[in-house]
Coordinates of C-alpha atoms and ligand atoms in Angstrom, one line a residue:
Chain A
X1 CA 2.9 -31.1 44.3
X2 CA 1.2 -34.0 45.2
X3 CA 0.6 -37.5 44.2
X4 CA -2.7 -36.6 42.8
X5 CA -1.4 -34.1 40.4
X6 CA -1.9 -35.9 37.4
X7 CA -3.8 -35.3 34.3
X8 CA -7.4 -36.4 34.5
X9 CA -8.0 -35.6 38.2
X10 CA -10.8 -33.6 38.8
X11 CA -9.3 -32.5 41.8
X12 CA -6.5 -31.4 40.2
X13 CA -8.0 -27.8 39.1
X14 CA -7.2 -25.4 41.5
X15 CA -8.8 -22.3 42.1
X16 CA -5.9 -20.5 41.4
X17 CA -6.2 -22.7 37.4
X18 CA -9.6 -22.1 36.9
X19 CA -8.9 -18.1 37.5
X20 CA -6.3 -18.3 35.4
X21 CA -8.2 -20.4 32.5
X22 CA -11.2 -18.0 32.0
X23 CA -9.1 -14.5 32.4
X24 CA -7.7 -15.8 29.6
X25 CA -10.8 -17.2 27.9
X26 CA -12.3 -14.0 28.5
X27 CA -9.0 -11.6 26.9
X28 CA -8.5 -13.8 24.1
X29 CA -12.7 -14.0 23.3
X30 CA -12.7 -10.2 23.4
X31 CA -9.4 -9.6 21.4
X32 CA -11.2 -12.3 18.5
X33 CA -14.4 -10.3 18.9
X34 CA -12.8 -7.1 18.3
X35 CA -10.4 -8.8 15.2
X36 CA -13.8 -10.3 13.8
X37 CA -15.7 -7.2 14.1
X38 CA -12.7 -5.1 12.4
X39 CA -12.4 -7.2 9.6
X40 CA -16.4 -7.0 8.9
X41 CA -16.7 -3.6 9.9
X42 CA -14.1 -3.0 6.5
X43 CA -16.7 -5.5 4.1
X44 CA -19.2 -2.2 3.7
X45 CA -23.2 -3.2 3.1
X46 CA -24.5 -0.4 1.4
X47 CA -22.8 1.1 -2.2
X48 CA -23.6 3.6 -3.7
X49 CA -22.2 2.2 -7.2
X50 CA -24.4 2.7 -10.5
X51 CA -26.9 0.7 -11.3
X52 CA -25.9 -2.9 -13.1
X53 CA -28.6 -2.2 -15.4
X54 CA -28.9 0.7 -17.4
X55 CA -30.2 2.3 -20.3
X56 CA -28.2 3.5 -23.3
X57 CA -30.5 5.3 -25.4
X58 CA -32.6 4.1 -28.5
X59 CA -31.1 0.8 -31.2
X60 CA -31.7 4.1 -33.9
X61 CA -28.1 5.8 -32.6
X62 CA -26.2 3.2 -33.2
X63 CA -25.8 2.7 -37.3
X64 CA -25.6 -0.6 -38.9
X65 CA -22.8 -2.4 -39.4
X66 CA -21.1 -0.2 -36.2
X67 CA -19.3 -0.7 -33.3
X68 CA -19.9 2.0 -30.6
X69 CA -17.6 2.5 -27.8
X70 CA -20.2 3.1 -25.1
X71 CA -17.8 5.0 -22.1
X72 CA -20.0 5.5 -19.1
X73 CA -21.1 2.1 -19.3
X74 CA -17.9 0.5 -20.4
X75 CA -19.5 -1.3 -23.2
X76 CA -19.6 -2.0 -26.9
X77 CA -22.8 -1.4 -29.1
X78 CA -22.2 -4.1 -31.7
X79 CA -24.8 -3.8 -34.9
X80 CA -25.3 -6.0 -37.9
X81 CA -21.8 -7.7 -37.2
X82 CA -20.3 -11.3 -37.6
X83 CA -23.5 -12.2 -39.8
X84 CA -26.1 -11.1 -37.0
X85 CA -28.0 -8.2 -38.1
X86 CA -29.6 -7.1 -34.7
X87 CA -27.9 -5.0 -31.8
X88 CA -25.9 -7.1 -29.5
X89 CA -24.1 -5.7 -26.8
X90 CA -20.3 -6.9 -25.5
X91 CA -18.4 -6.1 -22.0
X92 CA -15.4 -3.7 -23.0
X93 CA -13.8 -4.7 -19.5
X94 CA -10.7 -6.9 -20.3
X95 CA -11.1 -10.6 -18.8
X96 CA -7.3 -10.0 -18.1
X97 CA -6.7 -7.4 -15.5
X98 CA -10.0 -4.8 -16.2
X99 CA -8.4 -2.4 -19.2
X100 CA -10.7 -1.0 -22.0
X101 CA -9.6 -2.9 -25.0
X102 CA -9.5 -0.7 -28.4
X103 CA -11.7 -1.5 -31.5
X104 CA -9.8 -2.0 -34.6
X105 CA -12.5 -2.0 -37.4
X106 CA -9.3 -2.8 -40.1
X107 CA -8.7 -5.5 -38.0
X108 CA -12.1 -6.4 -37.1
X109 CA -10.8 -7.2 -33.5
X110 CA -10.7 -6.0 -30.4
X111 CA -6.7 -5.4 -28.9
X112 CA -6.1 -4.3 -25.2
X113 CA -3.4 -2.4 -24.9
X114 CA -2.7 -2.8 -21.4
X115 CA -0.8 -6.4 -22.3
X116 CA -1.9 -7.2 -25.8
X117 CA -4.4 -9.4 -25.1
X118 CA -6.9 -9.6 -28.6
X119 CA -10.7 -10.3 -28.9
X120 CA -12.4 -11.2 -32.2
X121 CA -15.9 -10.2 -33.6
X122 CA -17.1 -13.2 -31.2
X123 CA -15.3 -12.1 -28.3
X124 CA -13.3 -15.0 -28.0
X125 CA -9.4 -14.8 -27.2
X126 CA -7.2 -15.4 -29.7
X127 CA -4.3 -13.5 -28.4
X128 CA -2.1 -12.3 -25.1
X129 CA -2.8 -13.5 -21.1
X130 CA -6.2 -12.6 -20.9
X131 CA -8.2 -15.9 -19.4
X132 CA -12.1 -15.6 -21.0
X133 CA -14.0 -14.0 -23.6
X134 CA -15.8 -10.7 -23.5
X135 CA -19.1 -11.5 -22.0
X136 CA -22.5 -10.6 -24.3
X137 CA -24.9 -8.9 -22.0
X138 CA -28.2 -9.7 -21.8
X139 CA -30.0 -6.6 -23.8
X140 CA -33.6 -6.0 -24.1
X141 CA -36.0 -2.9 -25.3
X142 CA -37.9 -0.8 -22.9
X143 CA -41.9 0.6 -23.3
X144 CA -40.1 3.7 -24.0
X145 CA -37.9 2.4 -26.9
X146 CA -34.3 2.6 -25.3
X147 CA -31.8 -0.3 -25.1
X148 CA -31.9 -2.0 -21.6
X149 CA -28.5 -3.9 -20.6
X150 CA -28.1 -5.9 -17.6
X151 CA -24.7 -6.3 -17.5
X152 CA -24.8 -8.9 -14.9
X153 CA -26.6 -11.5 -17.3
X154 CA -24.6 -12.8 -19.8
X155 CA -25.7 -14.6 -23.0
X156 CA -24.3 -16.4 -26.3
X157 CA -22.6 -14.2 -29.1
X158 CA -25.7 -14.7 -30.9
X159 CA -27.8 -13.0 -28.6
X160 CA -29.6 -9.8 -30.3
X161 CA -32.3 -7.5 -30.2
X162 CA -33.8 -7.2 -33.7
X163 CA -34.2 -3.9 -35.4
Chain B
X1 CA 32.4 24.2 38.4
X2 CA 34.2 27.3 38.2
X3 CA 32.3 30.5 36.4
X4 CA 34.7 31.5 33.1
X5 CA 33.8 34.2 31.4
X6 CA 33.6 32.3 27.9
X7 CA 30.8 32.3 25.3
X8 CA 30.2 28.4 26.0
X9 CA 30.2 29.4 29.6
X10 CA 27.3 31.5 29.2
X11 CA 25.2 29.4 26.7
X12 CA 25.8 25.8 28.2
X13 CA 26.8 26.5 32.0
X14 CA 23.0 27.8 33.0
X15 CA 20.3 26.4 34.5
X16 CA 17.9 26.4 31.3
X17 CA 20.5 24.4 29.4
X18 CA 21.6 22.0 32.6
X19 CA 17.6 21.3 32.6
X20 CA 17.7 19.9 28.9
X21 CA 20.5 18.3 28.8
X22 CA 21.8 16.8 32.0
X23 CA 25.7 16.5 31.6
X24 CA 28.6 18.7 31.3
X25 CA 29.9 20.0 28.4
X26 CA 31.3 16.8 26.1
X27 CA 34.9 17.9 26.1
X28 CA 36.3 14.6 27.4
X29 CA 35.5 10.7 27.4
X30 CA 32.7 10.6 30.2
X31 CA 30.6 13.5 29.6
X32 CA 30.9 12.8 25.6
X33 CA 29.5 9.3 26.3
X34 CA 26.5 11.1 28.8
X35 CA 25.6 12.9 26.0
X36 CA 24.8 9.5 23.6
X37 CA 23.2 7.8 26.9
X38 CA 21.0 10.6 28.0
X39 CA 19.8 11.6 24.4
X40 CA 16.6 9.7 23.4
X41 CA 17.5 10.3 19.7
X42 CA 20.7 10.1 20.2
X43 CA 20.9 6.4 22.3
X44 CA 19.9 4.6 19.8
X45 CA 23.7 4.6 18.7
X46 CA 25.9 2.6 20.9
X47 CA 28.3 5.0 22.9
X48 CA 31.3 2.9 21.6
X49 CA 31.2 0.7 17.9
X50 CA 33.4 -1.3 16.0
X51 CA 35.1 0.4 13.1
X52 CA 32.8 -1.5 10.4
X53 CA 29.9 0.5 11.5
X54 CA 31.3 3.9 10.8
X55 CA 33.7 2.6 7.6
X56 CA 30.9 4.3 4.8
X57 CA 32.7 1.6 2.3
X58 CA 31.3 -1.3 4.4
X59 CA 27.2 -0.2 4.5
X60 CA 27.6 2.6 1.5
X61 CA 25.1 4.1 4.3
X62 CA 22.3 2.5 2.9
X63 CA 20.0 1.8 5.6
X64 CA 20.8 5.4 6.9
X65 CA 19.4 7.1 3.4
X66 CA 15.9 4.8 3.2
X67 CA 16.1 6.0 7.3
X68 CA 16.1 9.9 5.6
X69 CA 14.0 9.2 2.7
X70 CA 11.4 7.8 5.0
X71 CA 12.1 10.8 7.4
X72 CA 11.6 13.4 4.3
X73 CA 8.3 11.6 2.8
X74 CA 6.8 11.8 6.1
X75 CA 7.5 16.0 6.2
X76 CA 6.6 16.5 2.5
X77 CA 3.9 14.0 2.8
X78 CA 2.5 15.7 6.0
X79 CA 2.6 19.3 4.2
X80 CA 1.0 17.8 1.0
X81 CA -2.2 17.3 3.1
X82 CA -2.6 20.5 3.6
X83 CA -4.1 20.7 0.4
X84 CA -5.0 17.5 -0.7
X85 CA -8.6 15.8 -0.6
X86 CA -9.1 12.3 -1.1
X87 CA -12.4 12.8 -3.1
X88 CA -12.8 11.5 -6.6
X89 CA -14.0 15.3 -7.6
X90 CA -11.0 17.0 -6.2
X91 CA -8.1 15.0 -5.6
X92 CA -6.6 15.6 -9.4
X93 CA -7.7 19.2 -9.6
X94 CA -5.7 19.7 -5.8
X95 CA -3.0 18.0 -7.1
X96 CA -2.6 20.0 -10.1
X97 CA -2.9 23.4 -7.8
X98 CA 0.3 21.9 -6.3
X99 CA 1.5 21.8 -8.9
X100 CA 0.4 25.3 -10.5
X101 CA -0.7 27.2 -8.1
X102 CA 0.7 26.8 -4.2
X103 CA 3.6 28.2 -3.7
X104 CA 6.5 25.6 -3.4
X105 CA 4.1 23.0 -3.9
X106 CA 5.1 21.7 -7.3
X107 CA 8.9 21.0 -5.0
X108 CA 7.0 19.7 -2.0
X109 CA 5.2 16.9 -4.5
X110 CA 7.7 16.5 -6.7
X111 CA 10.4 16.1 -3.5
X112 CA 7.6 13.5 -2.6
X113 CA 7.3 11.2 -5.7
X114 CA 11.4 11.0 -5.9
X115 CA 11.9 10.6 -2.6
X116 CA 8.9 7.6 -2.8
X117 CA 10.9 6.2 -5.6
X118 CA 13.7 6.8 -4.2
X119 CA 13.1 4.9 -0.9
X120 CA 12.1 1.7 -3.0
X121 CA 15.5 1.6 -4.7
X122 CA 17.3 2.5 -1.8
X123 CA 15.6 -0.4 0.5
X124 CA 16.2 -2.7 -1.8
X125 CA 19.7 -1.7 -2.4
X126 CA 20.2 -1.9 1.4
X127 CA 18.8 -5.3 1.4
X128 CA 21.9 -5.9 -1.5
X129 CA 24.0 -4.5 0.9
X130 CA 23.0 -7.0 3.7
X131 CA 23.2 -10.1 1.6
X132 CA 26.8 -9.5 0.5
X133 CA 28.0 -8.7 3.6
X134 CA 26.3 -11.8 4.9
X135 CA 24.8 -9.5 7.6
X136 CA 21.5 -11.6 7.4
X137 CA 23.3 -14.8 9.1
X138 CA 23.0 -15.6 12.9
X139 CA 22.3 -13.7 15.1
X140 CA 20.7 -11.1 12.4
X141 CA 18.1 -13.6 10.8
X142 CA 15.6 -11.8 13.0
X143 CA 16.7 -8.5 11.7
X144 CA 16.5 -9.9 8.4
X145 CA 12.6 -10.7 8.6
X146 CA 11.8 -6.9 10.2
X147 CA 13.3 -5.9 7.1
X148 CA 11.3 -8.1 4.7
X149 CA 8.4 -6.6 6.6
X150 CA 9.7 -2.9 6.1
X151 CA 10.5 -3.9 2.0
X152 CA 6.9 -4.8 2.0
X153 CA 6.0 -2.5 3.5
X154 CA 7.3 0.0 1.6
X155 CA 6.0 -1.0 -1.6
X156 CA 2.5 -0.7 0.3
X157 CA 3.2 2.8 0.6
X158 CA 4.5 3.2 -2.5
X159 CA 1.4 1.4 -4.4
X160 CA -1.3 2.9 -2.0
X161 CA 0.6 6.3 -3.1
X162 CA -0.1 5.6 -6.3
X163 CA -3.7 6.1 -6.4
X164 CA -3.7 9.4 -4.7
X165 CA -3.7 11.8 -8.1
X166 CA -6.3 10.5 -9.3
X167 CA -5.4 10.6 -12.9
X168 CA -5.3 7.7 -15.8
X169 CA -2.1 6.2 -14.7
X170 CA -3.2 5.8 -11.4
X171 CA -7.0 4.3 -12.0
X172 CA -6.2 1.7 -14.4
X173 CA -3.1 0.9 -12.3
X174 CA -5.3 0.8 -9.3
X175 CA -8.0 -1.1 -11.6
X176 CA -5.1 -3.7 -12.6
X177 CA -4.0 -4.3 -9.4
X178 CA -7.3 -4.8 -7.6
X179 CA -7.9 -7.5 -10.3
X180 CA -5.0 -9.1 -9.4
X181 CA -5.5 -9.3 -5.9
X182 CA -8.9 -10.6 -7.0
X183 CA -7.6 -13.7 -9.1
X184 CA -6.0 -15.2 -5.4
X185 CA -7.0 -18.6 -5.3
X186 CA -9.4 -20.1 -3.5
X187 CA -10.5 -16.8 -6.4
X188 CA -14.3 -17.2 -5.4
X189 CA -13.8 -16.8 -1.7
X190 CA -10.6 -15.4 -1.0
X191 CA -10.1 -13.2 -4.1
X192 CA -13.5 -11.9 -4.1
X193 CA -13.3 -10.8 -0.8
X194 CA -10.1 -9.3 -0.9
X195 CA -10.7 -7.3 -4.0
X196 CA -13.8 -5.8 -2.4
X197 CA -12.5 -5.1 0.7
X198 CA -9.2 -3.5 -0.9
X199 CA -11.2 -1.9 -3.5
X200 CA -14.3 -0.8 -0.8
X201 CA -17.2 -2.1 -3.6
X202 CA -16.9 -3.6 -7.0
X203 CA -15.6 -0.6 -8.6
X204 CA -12.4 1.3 -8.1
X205 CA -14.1 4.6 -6.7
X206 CA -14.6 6.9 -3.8
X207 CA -14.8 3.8 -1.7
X208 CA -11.0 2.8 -3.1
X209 CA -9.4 6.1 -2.7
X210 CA -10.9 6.5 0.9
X211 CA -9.3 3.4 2.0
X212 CA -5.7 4.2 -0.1
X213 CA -5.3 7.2 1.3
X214 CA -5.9 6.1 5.6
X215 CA -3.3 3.5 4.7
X216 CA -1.2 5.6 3.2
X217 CA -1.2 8.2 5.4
X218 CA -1.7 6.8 8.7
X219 CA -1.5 3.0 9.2
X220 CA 1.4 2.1 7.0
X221 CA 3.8 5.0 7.7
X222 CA 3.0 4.2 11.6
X223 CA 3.7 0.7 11.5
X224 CA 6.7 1.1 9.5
X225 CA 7.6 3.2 12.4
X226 CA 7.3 1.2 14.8
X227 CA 9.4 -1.0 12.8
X228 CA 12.3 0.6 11.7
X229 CA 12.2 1.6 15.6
X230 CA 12.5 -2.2 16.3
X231 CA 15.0 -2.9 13.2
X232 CA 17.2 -0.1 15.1
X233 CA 17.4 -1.3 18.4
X234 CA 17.9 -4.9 17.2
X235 CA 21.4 -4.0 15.4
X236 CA 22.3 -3.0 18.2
X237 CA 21.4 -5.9 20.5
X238 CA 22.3 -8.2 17.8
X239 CA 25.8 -6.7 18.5
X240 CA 25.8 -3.7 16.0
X241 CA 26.9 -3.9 12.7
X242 CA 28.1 -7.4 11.2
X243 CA 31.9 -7.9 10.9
X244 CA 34.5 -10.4 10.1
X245 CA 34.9 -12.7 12.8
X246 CA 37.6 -11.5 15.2
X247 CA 41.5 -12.6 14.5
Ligands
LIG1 C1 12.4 1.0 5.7 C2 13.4 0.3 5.3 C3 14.7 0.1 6.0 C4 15.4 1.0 6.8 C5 15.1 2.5 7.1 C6 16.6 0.3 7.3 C7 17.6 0.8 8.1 C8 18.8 0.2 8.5 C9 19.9 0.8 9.0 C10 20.1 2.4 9.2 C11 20.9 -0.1 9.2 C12 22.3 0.1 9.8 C13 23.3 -0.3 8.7 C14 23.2 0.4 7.4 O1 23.0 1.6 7.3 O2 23.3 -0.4 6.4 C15 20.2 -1.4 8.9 C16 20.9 -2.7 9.1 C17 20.3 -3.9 8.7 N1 19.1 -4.0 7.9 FE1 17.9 -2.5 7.4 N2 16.6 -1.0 6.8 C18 15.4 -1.2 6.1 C19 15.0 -2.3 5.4 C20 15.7 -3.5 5.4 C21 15.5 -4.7 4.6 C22 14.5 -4.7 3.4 C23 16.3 -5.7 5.0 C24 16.4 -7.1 4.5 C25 15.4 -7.9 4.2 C26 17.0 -5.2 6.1 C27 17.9 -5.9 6.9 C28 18.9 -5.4 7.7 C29 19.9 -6.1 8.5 C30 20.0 -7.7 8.6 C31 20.7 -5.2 9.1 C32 22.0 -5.5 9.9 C33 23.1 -5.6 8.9 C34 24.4 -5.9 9.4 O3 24.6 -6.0 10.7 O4 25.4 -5.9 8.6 N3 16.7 -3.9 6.4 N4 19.0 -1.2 8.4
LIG2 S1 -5.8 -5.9 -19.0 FE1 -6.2 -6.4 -21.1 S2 -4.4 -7.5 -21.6 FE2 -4.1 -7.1 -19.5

């Protein structure tokens, strides 16, 4: 090589360089393109999940001074608890790791029995790993007199609709 | 060579056999070391190996049973999907007609879980094996981080297994696990978007026991082919099986 053949030379791109820069500027773009559209190709747009508000029938099936283990839902009816007479409604998903903590009306707590982690009337923790509370769900009353839950609003433990 | 009228004569000295396998008869040094050489399953062990290798005391033949356990999943596994159907409607009720109602199948599944079970404890016995034996040192640390890959990789198969019945156990350990994955920080960017695109959607579901069951039955058993492959052929080029150093 020449004297010239130093860093910064224009002239020092051959053909032969240049050939080589962008068949590898076009392989490595196309393998990225492919990786990037793999990944998103797995993120999918559309689900077919239920809806994250629901109905669960009228504030007259669940009896005062109750908690009702809705299933479907995975949710608890609470009613004329804690000193709050209305229908409130609380997340039955364990903040820890997603189990279905039990309702122990002896106790009046909530205990997971996944690994141990237990709610009180408030939904607050006051036992085992889990992080947060049980979230209150916002709750209102359809035209047609059934509970509506919206179980991606949350509100305070005192949150009720009044019967 | 000369036509005897022997029984080997007639089954090996023919053109059929000569066309599969290529070298005389192994009755003596060369033709016994032709017949590792020219053998693709067979060439993956060196034609000559240090005493170590073969002593069962020295490897207890660990690496050899994950090697079978892995080969046996991959049989039972393969027969298993005969009847299985990853749908969230069918996939318990299929695998309790394995269980009650195919022929052989409640062996096939059951050969299946053991042997799943199995392979975890053995790899990791295996891995025992290496460490005390100090067969992880140079110039096996490469080998060493294939198998860390296959370990992992194992308990991939072994989790996305998991799923497959469908039943309690398997959805709330599914459900567990997805939040796990979910709580890994940065947990609103990275979590979030790992737990949906392991769990397909914010629920555990069709969309989750789709995906568990491709890597289960395809991607993962395929790369850890490919590996073990690799791990193979570098014991041998790392100079087989690790030994004292020579007097
Ligand atoms: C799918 C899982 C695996 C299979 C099928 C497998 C198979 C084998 C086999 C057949 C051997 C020959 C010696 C023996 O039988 O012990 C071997 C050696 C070896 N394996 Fe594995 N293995 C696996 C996982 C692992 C893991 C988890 C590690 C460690 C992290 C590992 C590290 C090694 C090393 C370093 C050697 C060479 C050891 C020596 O030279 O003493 N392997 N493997
Ligand atoms: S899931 Fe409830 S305590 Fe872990």
């Amino acid at each position: 090589m020449s004297e010239k053949d130093v860093k910064g030379d224009v002239n020092n791109i051959t053909r032969r360089k240049f050939f080589l820069f962008f068949g590898w500027f076009g392989i490595l773009s196309s393998l990225a393109g492919s990786a990037f559209g793999a990944v998103r190709f797995m993120f999918p747009n559309v689900l077919y999940e239920p809806s994250t508000t629901f109905k669960i029938g009228k504030p007259s099936d669940y009896p005062p001074n109750t908690v009702t283990f809705v299933q479907d839902n995975r949710l608890f009816v609470v009613r004329g608890k804690d000193g709050i007479e209305g229908i409130r409604i609380i997340s039955s998903i364990c903040t820890h790791m997603g189990c279905t903590p039990k309702w122990v009306e002896a106790k009046n707590q909530w205990e997971c029995p996944c690994h141990g982690s237990v709610f009180n009337i408030k939904g607050e923790v006051i036992a085992g790993p889990a992080p947060k509370p049980l979230p209150w769900y916002k709750t209102t009353v359809a035209p047609d007199g059934k509970i509506v839950v919206d179980s991606k609003n949350y509100v305070k433990p005192d949150y009720q609709i009044k019967v | 060579m000369k036509k005897k009228n022997t029984i080997a004569d007639l089954l090996f000295n023919n053109r059929f056999w000569k066309s599969v396998f290529r070298h005389d008869y192994p009755d003596n040094d060369l033709s016994r070391s032709e017949a590792m050489t020219s053998n693709l399953f067979l060439h993956i062990q060196s034609v000559k190996v240090h005493t170590n290798t073969i002593r069962p005391g020295y490897t207890l033949g660990l690496g050899l049973i994950s090697f079978y356990l892995f080969i046996i999943l991959t049989i039972t596994g393969v027969l298993l999907m005969f009847y299985y159907i990853p749908s969230i409607e069918r996939a318990y009720n299929d695998m309790k007609d394995l269980e009650f109602a195919v022929s052989y199948g409640i062996i096939l599944r059951n050969l299946h879980r053991w042997g799943a079970h199995g392979m975890v404890a053995f790899v990791f016995f295996h891995m025992c094996r290496v460490f005390y034996t100090g067969g992880y040192k140079q110039p096996r640390e490469f080998n060493w981080g294939i198998g860390i890959v296959l370990l992992i990789l194992t308990l991939f198969l072994s989790l996305t297994g998991y799923l497959l019945p469908w039943d309690q156990l398997a959805f709330w350990a599914i459900t567990i696990v997805a939040n796990l994955i979910g709580t890994s920080p940065p947990e609103s960017i990275l979590g979030a978007s790992l737990r949906y695109i392991v769990v397909g959607g914010r629920e555990v579901g069709q969309n989750a026991l789709i995906r568990f069951y491709v890597m289960h039955v395809i991607v993962l058993p395929l790369v850890a082919a490919v590996l073990i492959g690799v791990h193979f052929w570098r014991i041998r080029k790392d100079g087989g099986i690790s030994r004292p150093a020579e007097e």
